[in-house]
Amino acid sequence: MKLILAVIQDQDSNRLLNALVEHNFRATKLASTGGFLKSGNTTFMIGTEDIRVQKALDIIRDNCKSREQMVAPVSPMGGNADSYVPYPVEVEVGGATVFVLPVEQFMHF
Ligand code: 2BA
């Protein structure tokens, strides 16, 4: 068994959840925050048999789009201003950042 952790953008989360449930995957949706943008994103936990991992990855890829997002400048507030960028910069946020972990034990009481 594997646990898939997928960090995706909020805008894609309902579509992805519907697609997973439609294909009989069990999933848990968690509200999360990206460390770099410090804005909300969504993390899915999907526990599934090894043989179904590729299908879950295909569904994630098909339902999550990458997008450009602006990062607002943060004032250094008395700190070192050398690396301060005074204008917003654009970063490309991926469709999904995915980890596939082995599951040692799975219990469902
Ligand atoms: P954030 O940390 O908010 O990052 C959002 C986007 O900002 C990233 O998109 C990337 O394009 C950019 N970015 C992140 N760190 C950067 C840096 N040090 N310098 C320049 N640009 C940077 P993605 O790479 O697609 O990541 C989307 C979200 O996935 C991340 O949101 C984070 O929540 C999660 N994530 C990405 N890599 C991760 C990792 N290795 N471990 C845990 N979570 C990760």
mmCIF file of N, CA and C and ligand atoms in Angstrom:
data_model
loop_
_atom_site.group_PDB
_atom_site.id
_atom_site.type_symbol
_atom_site.label_atom_id
_atom_site.label_comp_id
_atom_site.label_asym_id
_atom_site.label_seq_id
_atom_site.Cartn_x
_atom_site.Cartn_y
_atom_site.Cartn_z
ATOM 1 N N MET A 1 0.832 -1.200 0.000
ATOM 2 C CA MET A 1 0.000 0.000 0.000
ATOM 3 C C MET A 1 0.871 1.257 0.000
ATOM 4 N N LYS A 2 0.368 2.315 -0.598
ATOM 5 C CA LYS A 2 1.099 3.587 -0.639
ATOM 6 C C LYS A 2 0.192 4.723 -0.136
ATOM 7 N N LEU A 3 0.871 5.762 0.383
ATOM 8 C CA LEU A 3 0.154 6.994 0.732
ATOM 9 C C LEU A 3 0.651 8.079 -0.225
ATOM 10 N N ILE A 4 -0.268 8.655 -0.963
ATOM 11 C CA ILE A 4 0.075 9.748 -1.877
ATOM 12 C C ILE A 4 -0.269 11.061 -1.177
ATOM 13 N N LEU A 5 0.723 11.942 -1.085
ATOM 14 C CA LEU A 5 0.482 13.292 -0.561
ATOM 15 C C LEU A 5 0.631 14.234 -1.740
ATOM 16 N N ALA A 6 -0.398 14.991 -2.029
ATOM 17 C CA ALA A 6 -0.351 15.897 -3.190
ATOM 18 C C ALA A 6 -0.709 17.310 -2.746
ATOM 19 N N VAL A 7 0.222 18.236 -2.939
ATOM 20 C CA VAL A 7 -0.041 19.646 -2.635
ATOM 21 C C VAL A 7 -0.493 20.294 -3.937
ATOM 22 N N ILE A 8 -1.709 20.825 -3.912
ATOM 23 C CA ILE A 8 -2.260 21.401 -5.145
ATOM 24 C C ILE A 8 -2.841 22.786 -4.851
ATOM 25 N N GLN A 9 -3.279 23.468 -5.892
ATOM 26 C CA GLN A 9 -3.876 24.789 -5.683
ATOM 27 C C GLN A 9 -5.359 24.652 -5.307
ATOM 28 N N ASP A 10 -5.813 25.566 -4.449
ATOM 29 C CA ASP A 10 -7.201 25.515 -3.967
ATOM 30 C C ASP A 10 -8.211 25.438 -5.122
ATOM 31 N N GLN A 11 -7.916 26.169 -6.192
ATOM 32 C CA GLN A 11 -8.876 26.251 -7.308
ATOM 33 C C GLN A 11 -9.161 24.886 -7.935
ATOM 34 N N ASP A 12 -8.207 23.942 -7.810
ATOM 35 C CA ASP A 12 -8.372 22.638 -8.450
ATOM 36 C C ASP A 12 -8.937 21.580 -7.498
ATOM 37 N N SER A 13 -9.121 21.959 -6.218
ATOM 38 C CA SER A 13 -9.352 20.908 -5.222
ATOM 39 C C SER A 13 -10.713 20.210 -5.369
ATOM 40 N N ASN A 14 -11.779 20.951 -5.667
ATOM 41 C CA ASN A 14 -13.085 20.276 -5.791
ATOM 42 C C ASN A 14 -13.125 19.351 -6.998
ATOM 43 N N ARG A 15 -12.535 19.839 -8.108
ATOM 44 C CA ARG A 15 -12.528 19.007 -9.315
ATOM 45 C C ARG A 15 -11.746 17.723 -9.063
ATOM 46 N N LEU A 16 -10.584 17.868 -8.391
ATOM 47 C CA LEU A 16 -9.773 16.672 -8.127
ATOM 48 C C LEU A 16 -10.502 15.715 -7.188
ATOM 49 N N LEU A 17 -11.126 16.252 -6.136
ATOM 50 C CA LEU A 17 -11.830 15.378 -5.186
ATOM 51 C C LEU A 17 -12.938 14.601 -5.895
ATOM 52 N N ASN A 18 -13.706 15.301 -6.742
ATOM 53 C CA ASN A 18 -14.785 14.621 -7.476
ATOM 54 C C ASN A 18 -14.234 13.522 -8.378
ATOM 55 N N ALA A 19 -13.127 13.819 -9.065
ATOM 56 C CA ALA A 19 -12.559 12.824 -9.985
ATOM 57 C C ALA A 19 -12.040 11.607 -9.210
ATOM 58 N N LEU A 20 -11.431 11.840 -8.050
ATOM 59 C CA LEU A 20 -10.914 10.716 -7.260
ATOM 60 C C LEU A 20 -12.055 9.823 -6.770
ATOM 61 N N VAL A 21 -13.108 10.468 -6.253
ATOM 62 C CA VAL A 21 -14.240 9.691 -5.716
ATOM 63 C C VAL A 21 -14.927 8.920 -6.849
ATOM 64 N N GLU A 22 -15.034 9.577 -8.008
ATOM 65 C CA GLU A 22 -15.645 8.919 -9.177
ATOM 66 C C GLU A 22 -14.892 7.636 -9.553
ATOM 67 N N HIS A 23 -13.571 7.641 -9.330
ATOM 68 C CA HIS A 23 -12.764 6.455 -9.654
ATOM 69 C C HIS A 23 -12.518 5.575 -8.430
ATOM 70 N N ASN A 24 -13.346 5.740 -7.424
ATOM 71 C CA ASN A 24 -13.284 4.877 -6.227
ATOM 72 C C ASN A 24 -12.016 4.982 -5.405
ATOM 73 N N PHE A 25 -11.391 6.169 -5.407
ATOM 74 C CA PHE A 25 -10.269 6.401 -4.495
ATOM 75 C C PHE A 25 -10.814 7.012 -3.221
ATOM 76 N N ARG A 26 -10.187 6.682 -2.106
ATOM 77 C CA ARG A 26 -10.528 7.330 -0.841
ATOM 78 C C ARG A 26 -9.520 8.437 -0.612
ATOM 79 N N ALA A 27 -10.001 9.607 -0.267
ATOM 80 C CA ALA A 27 -9.092 10.747 -0.145
ATOM 81 C C ALA A 27 -9.505 11.643 1.012
ATOM 82 N N THR A 28 -8.521 12.307 1.591
ATOM 83 C CA THR A 28 -8.779 13.315 2.623
ATOM 84 C C THR A 28 -8.150 14.614 2.162
ATOM 85 N N LYS A 29 -8.940 15.664 2.261
ATOM 86 C CA LYS A 29 -8.500 16.986 1.795
ATOM 87 C C LYS A 29 -8.130 17.827 3.016
ATOM 88 N N LEU A 30 -6.926 18.364 3.038
ATOM 89 C CA LEU A 30 -6.462 19.168 4.181
ATOM 90 C C LEU A 30 -6.165 20.588 3.712
ATOM 91 N N ALA A 31 -6.522 21.571 4.535
ATOM 92 C CA ALA A 31 -6.153 22.956 4.234
ATOM 93 C C ALA A 31 -4.690 23.132 4.629
ATOM 94 N N SER A 32 -3.868 23.663 3.735
ATOM 95 C CA SER A 32 -2.438 23.831 4.033
ATOM 96 C C SER A 32 -1.974 25.215 3.573
ATOM 97 N N THR A 33 -0.745 25.542 3.924
ATOM 98 C CA THR A 33 -0.186 26.853 3.577
ATOM 99 C C THR A 33 1.204 26.664 2.992
ATOM 100 N N GLY A 34 1.435 27.236 1.826
ATOM 101 C CA GLY A 34 2.747 27.127 1.188
ATOM 102 C C GLY A 34 3.780 27.978 1.917
ATOM 103 N N GLY A 35 4.945 27.416 2.144
ATOM 104 C CA GLY A 35 5.982 28.113 2.897
ATOM 105 C C GLY A 35 6.522 29.337 2.179
ATOM 106 N N PHE A 36 6.552 29.305 0.850
ATOM 107 C CA PHE A 36 7.147 30.406 0.096
ATOM 108 C C PHE A 36 6.150 31.543 -0.111
ATOM 109 N N LEU A 37 4.980 31.225 -0.634
ATOM 110 C CA LEU A 37 3.970 32.269 -0.886
ATOM 111 C C LEU A 37 3.207 32.640 0.386
ATOM 112 N N LYS A 38 3.235 31.770 1.381
ATOM 113 C CA LYS A 38 2.488 31.967 2.632
ATOM 114 C C LYS A 38 1.004 32.175 2.358
ATOM 115 N N SER A 39 0.528 31.491 1.313
ATOM 116 C CA SER A 39 -0.896 31.566 1.024
ATOM 117 C C SER A 39 -1.463 30.150 0.998
ATOM 118 N N GLY A 40 -2.787 30.073 1.066
ATOM 119 C CA GLY A 40 -3.426 28.773 1.198
ATOM 120 C C GLY A 40 -3.234 27.880 -0.011
ATOM 121 N N ASN A 41 -3.034 26.603 0.237
ATOM 122 C CA ASN A 41 -3.134 25.606 -0.815
ATOM 123 C C ASN A 41 -3.830 24.392 -0.202
ATOM 124 N N THR A 42 -3.944 23.329 -0.953
ATOM 125 C CA THR A 42 -4.687 22.156 -0.471
ATOM 126 C C THR A 42 -3.793 20.933 -0.570
ATOM 127 N N THR A 43 -3.801 20.121 0.483
ATOM 128 C CA THR A 43 -3.025 18.875 0.458
ATOM 129 C C THR A 43 -3.997 17.703 0.514
ATOM 130 N N PHE A 44 -3.829 16.776 -0.425
ATOM 131 C CA PHE A 44 -4.646 15.556 -0.434
ATOM 132 C C PHE A 44 -3.836 14.402 0.126
ATOM 133 N N MET A 45 -4.474 13.585 0.979
ATOM 134 C CA MET A 45 -3.920 12.304 1.430
ATOM 135 C C MET A 45 -4.743 11.226 0.740
ATOM 136 N N ILE A 46 -4.069 10.383 -0.008
ATOM 137 C CA ILE A 46 -4.782 9.323 -0.726
ATOM 138 C C ILE A 46 -4.094 7.999 -0.403
ATOM 139 N N GLY A 47 -4.767 7.138 0.304
ATOM 140 C CA GLY A 47 -4.214 5.806 0.587
ATOM 141 C C GLY A 47 -4.740 4.843 -0.458
ATOM 142 N N THR A 48 -3.813 4.106 -1.107
ATOM 143 C CA THR A 48 -4.282 3.198 -2.159
ATOM 144 C C THR A 48 -3.329 2.023 -2.352
ATOM 145 N N GLU A 49 -3.833 0.981 -3.001
ATOM 146 C CA GLU A 49 -2.994 -0.181 -3.308
ATOM 147 C C GLU A 49 -1.935 0.212 -4.334
ATOM 148 N N ASP A 50 -0.773 -0.457 -4.249
ATOM 149 C CA ASP A 50 0.342 -0.143 -5.162
ATOM 150 C C ASP A 50 -0.109 -0.126 -6.627
ATOM 151 N N ILE A 51 -0.937 -1.080 -6.973
ATOM 152 C CA ILE A 51 -1.341 -1.251 -8.376
ATOM 153 C C ILE A 51 -2.177 -0.061 -8.889
ATOM 154 N N ARG A 52 -2.747 0.732 -7.969
ATOM 155 C CA ARG A 52 -3.607 1.851 -8.380
ATOM 156 C C ARG A 52 -2.897 3.217 -8.288
ATOM 157 N N VAL A 53 -1.625 3.212 -7.893
ATOM 158 C CA VAL A 53 -0.914 4.485 -7.712
ATOM 159 C C VAL A 53 -0.842 5.263 -9.027
ATOM 160 N N GLN A 54 -0.515 4.555 -10.110
ATOM 161 C CA GLN A 54 -0.352 5.260 -11.389
ATOM 162 C C GLN A 54 -1.665 5.906 -11.829
ATOM 163 N N LYS A 55 -2.778 5.225 -11.594
ATOM 164 C CA LYS A 55 -4.087 5.784 -11.966
ATOM 165 C C LYS A 55 -4.366 7.054 -11.157
ATOM 166 N N ALA A 56 -4.024 7.019 -9.854
ATOM 167 C CA ALA A 56 -4.233 8.215 -9.016
ATOM 168 C C ALA A 56 -3.364 9.369 -9.524
ATOM 169 N N LEU A 57 -2.122 9.062 -9.905
ATOM 170 C CA LEU A 57 -1.235 10.120 -10.409
ATOM 171 C C LEU A 57 -1.777 10.711 -11.719
ATOM 172 N N ASP A 58 -2.328 9.841 -12.555
ATOM 173 C CA ASP A 58 -2.908 10.325 -13.826
ATOM 174 C C ASP A 58 -4.069 11.280 -13.550
ATOM 175 N N ILE A 59 -4.901 10.917 -12.557
ATOM 176 C CA ILE A 59 -6.059 11.764 -12.230
ATOM 177 C C ILE A 59 -5.576 13.110 -11.680
ATOM 178 N N ILE A 60 -4.540 13.072 -10.834
ATOM 179 C CA ILE A 60 -3.999 14.327 -10.277
ATOM 180 C C ILE A 60 -3.466 15.194 -11.417
ATOM 181 N N ARG A 61 -2.696 14.567 -12.317
ATOM 182 C CA ARG A 61 -2.108 15.350 -13.424
ATOM 183 C C ARG A 61 -3.207 15.967 -14.298
ATOM 184 N N ASP A 62 -4.260 15.193 -14.556
ATOM 185 C CA ASP A 62 -5.317 15.679 -15.459
ATOM 186 C C ASP A 62 -6.190 16.768 -14.847
ATOM 187 N N ASN A 63 -6.186 16.891 -13.521
ATOM 188 C CA ASN A 63 -7.119 17.825 -12.882
ATOM 189 C C ASN A 63 -6.459 19.026 -12.217
ATOM 190 N N CYS A 64 -5.136 19.137 -12.308
ATOM 191 C CA CYS A 64 -4.435 20.232 -11.634
ATOM 192 C C CYS A 64 -3.594 21.011 -12.638
ATOM 193 N N LYS A 65 -3.855 22.301 -12.724
ATOM 194 C CA LYS A 65 -3.154 23.144 -13.705
ATOM 195 C C LYS A 65 -2.085 23.975 -13.019
ATOM 196 N N SER A 66 -0.974 24.221 -13.708
ATOM 197 C CA SER A 66 -0.009 25.173 -13.141
ATOM 198 C C SER A 66 -0.433 26.584 -13.556
ATOM 199 N N ARG A 67 -0.145 27.542 -12.677
ATOM 200 C CA ARG A 67 -0.566 28.938 -12.904
ATOM 201 C C ARG A 67 0.524 29.885 -12.440
ATOM 202 N N GLU A 68 0.476 31.093 -13.025
ATOM 203 C CA GLU A 68 1.380 32.153 -12.572
ATOM 204 C C GLU A 68 0.751 32.835 -11.362
ATOM 205 N N GLN A 69 1.563 33.122 -10.349
ATOM 206 C CA GLN A 69 1.042 33.850 -9.182
ATOM 207 C C GLN A 69 2.021 34.960 -8.826
ATOM 208 N N MET A 70 1.465 36.118 -8.441
ATOM 209 C CA MET A 70 2.322 37.239 -8.070
ATOM 210 C C MET A 70 2.719 37.118 -6.604
ATOM 211 N N VAL A 71 3.988 37.419 -6.307
ATOM 212 C CA VAL A 71 4.449 37.448 -4.921
ATOM 213 C C VAL A 71 4.640 38.907 -4.547
ATOM 214 N N ALA A 72 3.891 39.376 -3.546
ATOM 215 C CA ALA A 72 4.007 40.778 -3.115
ATOM 216 C C ALA A 72 5.315 40.962 -2.359
ATOM 217 N N PRO A 73 5.979 42.114 -2.536
ATOM 218 C CA PRO A 73 7.219 42.345 -1.796
ATOM 219 C C PRO A 73 6.951 42.488 -0.305
ATOM 220 N N VAL A 74 7.855 41.978 0.535
ATOM 221 C CA VAL A 74 7.713 42.121 1.979
ATOM 222 C C VAL A 74 8.831 43.048 2.444
ATOM 223 N N SER A 75 8.443 44.126 3.124
ATOM 224 C CA SER A 75 9.435 45.106 3.573
ATOM 225 C C SER A 75 10.387 44.493 4.581
ATOM 226 N N PRO A 76 11.710 44.798 4.507
ATOM 227 C CA PRO A 76 12.676 44.181 5.425
ATOM 228 C C PRO A 76 12.531 44.632 6.887
ATOM 229 N N MET A 77 11.746 45.663 7.185
ATOM 230 C CA MET A 77 11.482 46.101 8.565
ATOM 231 C C MET A 77 12.743 46.196 9.435
ATOM 232 N N GLY A 78 13.679 47.000 9.018
ATOM 233 C CA GLY A 78 14.883 47.211 9.823
ATOM 234 C C GLY A 78 15.948 46.154 9.605
ATOM 235 N N GLY A 79 15.647 45.137 8.815
ATOM 236 C CA GLY A 79 16.626 44.076 8.543
ATOM 237 C C GLY A 79 17.515 44.454 7.371
ATOM 238 N N ASN A 80 18.185 43.461 6.810
ATOM 239 C CA ASN A 80 19.088 43.680 5.698
ATOM 240 C C ASN A 80 18.285 43.953 4.422
ATOM 241 N N ALA A 81 18.484 45.124 3.819
ATOM 242 C CA ALA A 81 17.718 45.506 2.624
ATOM 243 C C ALA A 81 18.413 45.077 1.333
ATOM 244 N N ASP A 82 19.590 44.427 1.433
ATOM 245 C CA ASP A 82 20.347 44.066 0.225
ATOM 246 C C ASP A 82 19.535 43.198 -0.740
ATOM 247 N N SER A 83 18.771 42.251 -0.185
ATOM 248 C CA SER A 83 18.047 41.320 -1.050
ATOM 249 C C SER A 83 16.593 41.746 -1.255
ATOM 250 N N TYR A 84 16.246 42.958 -0.811
ATOM 251 C CA TYR A 84 14.853 43.415 -0.920
ATOM 252 C C TYR A 84 14.491 43.728 -2.363
ATOM 253 N N VAL A 85 13.405 43.121 -2.844
ATOM 254 C CA VAL A 85 12.922 43.402 -4.195
ATOM 255 C C VAL A 85 11.666 44.248 -4.042
ATOM 256 N N PRO A 86 11.686 45.537 -4.467
ATOM 257 C CA PRO A 86 10.577 46.449 -4.153
ATOM 258 C C PRO A 86 9.341 46.290 -5.039
ATOM 259 N N TYR A 87 9.332 45.334 -5.956
ATOM 260 C CA TYR A 87 8.174 45.186 -6.850
ATOM 261 C C TYR A 87 7.711 43.716 -6.820
ATOM 262 N N PRO A 88 6.420 43.487 -7.146
ATOM 263 C CA PRO A 88 5.934 42.105 -7.124
ATOM 264 C C PRO A 88 6.629 41.260 -8.192
ATOM 265 N N VAL A 89 6.879 40.008 -7.888
ATOM 266 C CA VAL A 89 7.472 39.111 -8.891
ATOM 267 C C VAL A 89 6.497 37.951 -9.135
ATOM 268 N N GLU A 90 6.606 37.405 -10.359
ATOM 269 C CA GLU A 90 5.687 36.336 -10.736
ATOM 270 C C GLU A 90 6.383 34.998 -10.573
ATOM 271 N N VAL A 91 5.737 34.037 -9.949
ATOM 272 C CA VAL A 91 6.298 32.673 -9.882
ATOM 273 C C VAL A 91 5.278 31.714 -10.493
ATOM 274 N N GLU A 92 5.792 30.628 -11.067
ATOM 275 C CA GLU A 92 4.886 29.623 -11.604
ATOM 276 C C GLU A 92 4.639 28.588 -10.523
ATOM 277 N N VAL A 93 3.380 28.460 -10.104
ATOM 278 C CA VAL A 93 3.037 27.468 -9.084
ATOM 279 C C VAL A 93 2.584 26.213 -9.807
ATOM 280 N N GLY A 94 3.188 25.101 -9.432
ATOM 281 C CA GLY A 94 2.952 23.850 -10.154
ATOM 282 C C GLY A 94 1.520 23.361 -10.038
ATOM 283 N N GLY A 95 1.152 22.512 -10.951
ATOM 284 C CA GLY A 95 -0.156 21.886 -10.892
ATOM 285 C C GLY A 95 -0.274 21.044 -9.641
ATOM 286 N N ALA A 96 0.785 20.307 -9.320
ATOM 287 C CA ALA A 96 0.754 19.468 -8.116
ATOM 288 C C ALA A 96 2.179 19.092 -7.727
ATOM 289 N N THR A 97 2.425 19.081 -6.430
ATOM 290 C CA THR A 97 3.687 18.574 -5.884
ATOM 291 C C THR A 97 3.331 17.288 -5.150
ATOM 292 N N VAL A 98 3.879 16.176 -5.631
ATOM 293 C CA VAL A 98 3.366 14.877 -5.165
ATOM 294 C C VAL A 98 4.466 14.027 -4.531
ATOM 295 N N PHE A 99 4.147 13.449 -3.381
ATOM 296 C CA PHE A 99 5.035 12.492 -2.706
ATOM 297 C C PHE A 99 4.296 11.154 -2.656
ATOM 298 N N VAL A 100 5.022 10.066 -2.935
ATOM 299 C CA VAL A 100 4.424 8.728 -2.801
ATOM 300 C C VAL A 100 5.221 7.989 -1.731
ATOM 301 N N LEU A 101 4.545 7.648 -0.620
ATOM 302 C CA LEU A 101 5.232 7.052 0.534
ATOM 303 C C LEU A 101 4.773 5.607 0.740
ATOM 304 N N PRO A 102 5.694 4.728 1.159
ATOM 305 C CA PRO A 102 5.254 3.378 1.507
ATOM 306 C C PRO A 102 4.483 3.403 2.823
ATOM 307 N N VAL A 103 3.472 2.563 2.918
ATOM 308 C CA VAL A 103 2.678 2.486 4.156
ATOM 309 C C VAL A 103 3.043 1.197 4.882
ATOM 310 N N GLU A 104 3.525 1.322 6.127
ATOM 311 C CA GLU A 104 3.933 0.137 6.873
ATOM 312 C C GLU A 104 2.723 -0.657 7.358
ATOM 313 N N GLN A 105 1.739 0.050 7.857
ATOM 314 C CA GLN A 105 0.523 -0.601 8.359
ATOM 315 C C GLN A 105 -0.668 0.277 8.036
ATOM 316 N N PHE A 106 -1.778 -0.353 7.739
ATOM 317 C CA PHE A 106 -3.022 0.398 7.529
ATOM 318 C C PHE A 106 -4.100 -0.256 8.393
ATOM 319 N N MET A 107 -4.711 0.520 9.258
ATOM 320 C CA MET A 107 -5.773 -0.010 10.111
ATOM 321 C C MET A 107 -7.006 0.855 9.951
ATOM 322 N N HIS A 108 -8.139 0.230 9.960
ATOM 323 C CA HIS A 108 -9.403 0.942 9.782
ATOM 324 C C HIS A 108 -10.361 0.344 10.789
ATOM 325 N N PHE A 109 -10.543 1.006 11.919
ATOM 326 C CA PHE A 109 -11.354 0.423 13.004
ATOM 327 C C PHE A 109 -12.814 0.825 12.877
HETATM 328 P P1 2BA B 1 4.906 27.545 -1.786
HETATM 329 O O1 2BA B 1 5.985 27.142 -0.855
HETATM 330 O O2 2BA B 1 4.051 28.691 -1.396
HETATM 331 O O3 2BA B 1 5.601 27.827 -3.209
HETATM 332 C C1 2BA B 1 4.846 28.352 -4.291
HETATM 333 C C2 2BA B 1 5.707 28.458 -5.528
HETATM 334 O O4 2BA B 1 6.742 29.416 -5.285
HETATM 335 C C3 2BA B 1 6.440 27.160 -5.904
HETATM 336 O O5 2BA B 1 5.597 26.356 -6.693
HETATM 337 C C4 2BA B 1 7.647 27.685 -6.659
HETATM 338 O O6 2BA B 1 7.322 28.004 -7.995
HETATM 339 C C5 2BA B 1 7.948 29.001 -5.932
HETATM 340 N N1 2BA B 1 8.991 28.839 -4.921
HETATM 341 C C6 2BA B 1 8.938 28.104 -3.798
HETATM 342 N N2 2BA B 1 10.078 28.242 -3.085
HETATM 343 C C7 2BA B 1 10.857 29.081 -3.786
HETATM 344 C C8 2BA B 1 12.142 29.640 -3.580
HETATM 345 N N3 2BA B 1 12.870 29.353 -2.508
HETATM 346 N N4 2BA B 1 12.641 30.492 -4.541
HETATM 347 C C9 2BA B 1 11.904 30.796 -5.625
HETATM 348 N N5 2BA B 1 10.679 30.324 -5.867
HETATM 349 C C10 2BA B 1 10.151 29.474 -4.965
HETATM 350 P P2 2BA B 1 5.678 24.780 -6.551
HETATM 351 O O7 2BA B 1 7.116 24.327 -6.592
HETATM 352 O O8 2BA B 1 4.764 24.204 -7.571
HETATM 353 O O9 2BA B 1 5.143 24.440 -5.085
HETATM 354 C C11 2BA B 1 3.762 24.594 -4.752
HETATM 355 C C12 2BA B 1 3.547 24.276 -3.287
HETATM 356 O O10 2BA B 1 3.873 22.893 -3.069
HETATM 357 C C13 2BA B 1 4.455 25.035 -2.332
HETATM 358 O O11 2BA B 1 3.913 26.311 -2.027
HETATM 359 C C14 2BA B 1 4.490 24.120 -1.111
HETATM 360 O O12 2BA B 1 3.309 24.269 -0.340
HETATM 361 C C15 2BA B 1 4.459 22.741 -1.758
HETATM 362 N N6 2BA B 1 5.804 22.189 -1.938
HETATM 363 C C16 2BA B 1 6.623 22.333 -2.990
HETATM 364 N N7 2BA B 1 7.764 21.650 -2.826
HETATM 365 C C17 2BA B 1 7.689 21.082 -1.618
HETATM 366 C C18 2BA B 1 8.572 20.250 -0.850
HETATM 367 N N8 2BA B 1 9.795 19.857 -1.318
HETATM 368 N N9 2BA B 1 8.180 19.842 0.377
HETATM 369 C C19 2BA B 1 6.959 20.210 0.859
HETATM 370 N N10 2BA B 1 6.071 20.990 0.186
HETATM 371 C C20 2BA B 1 6.437 21.420 -1.035
#
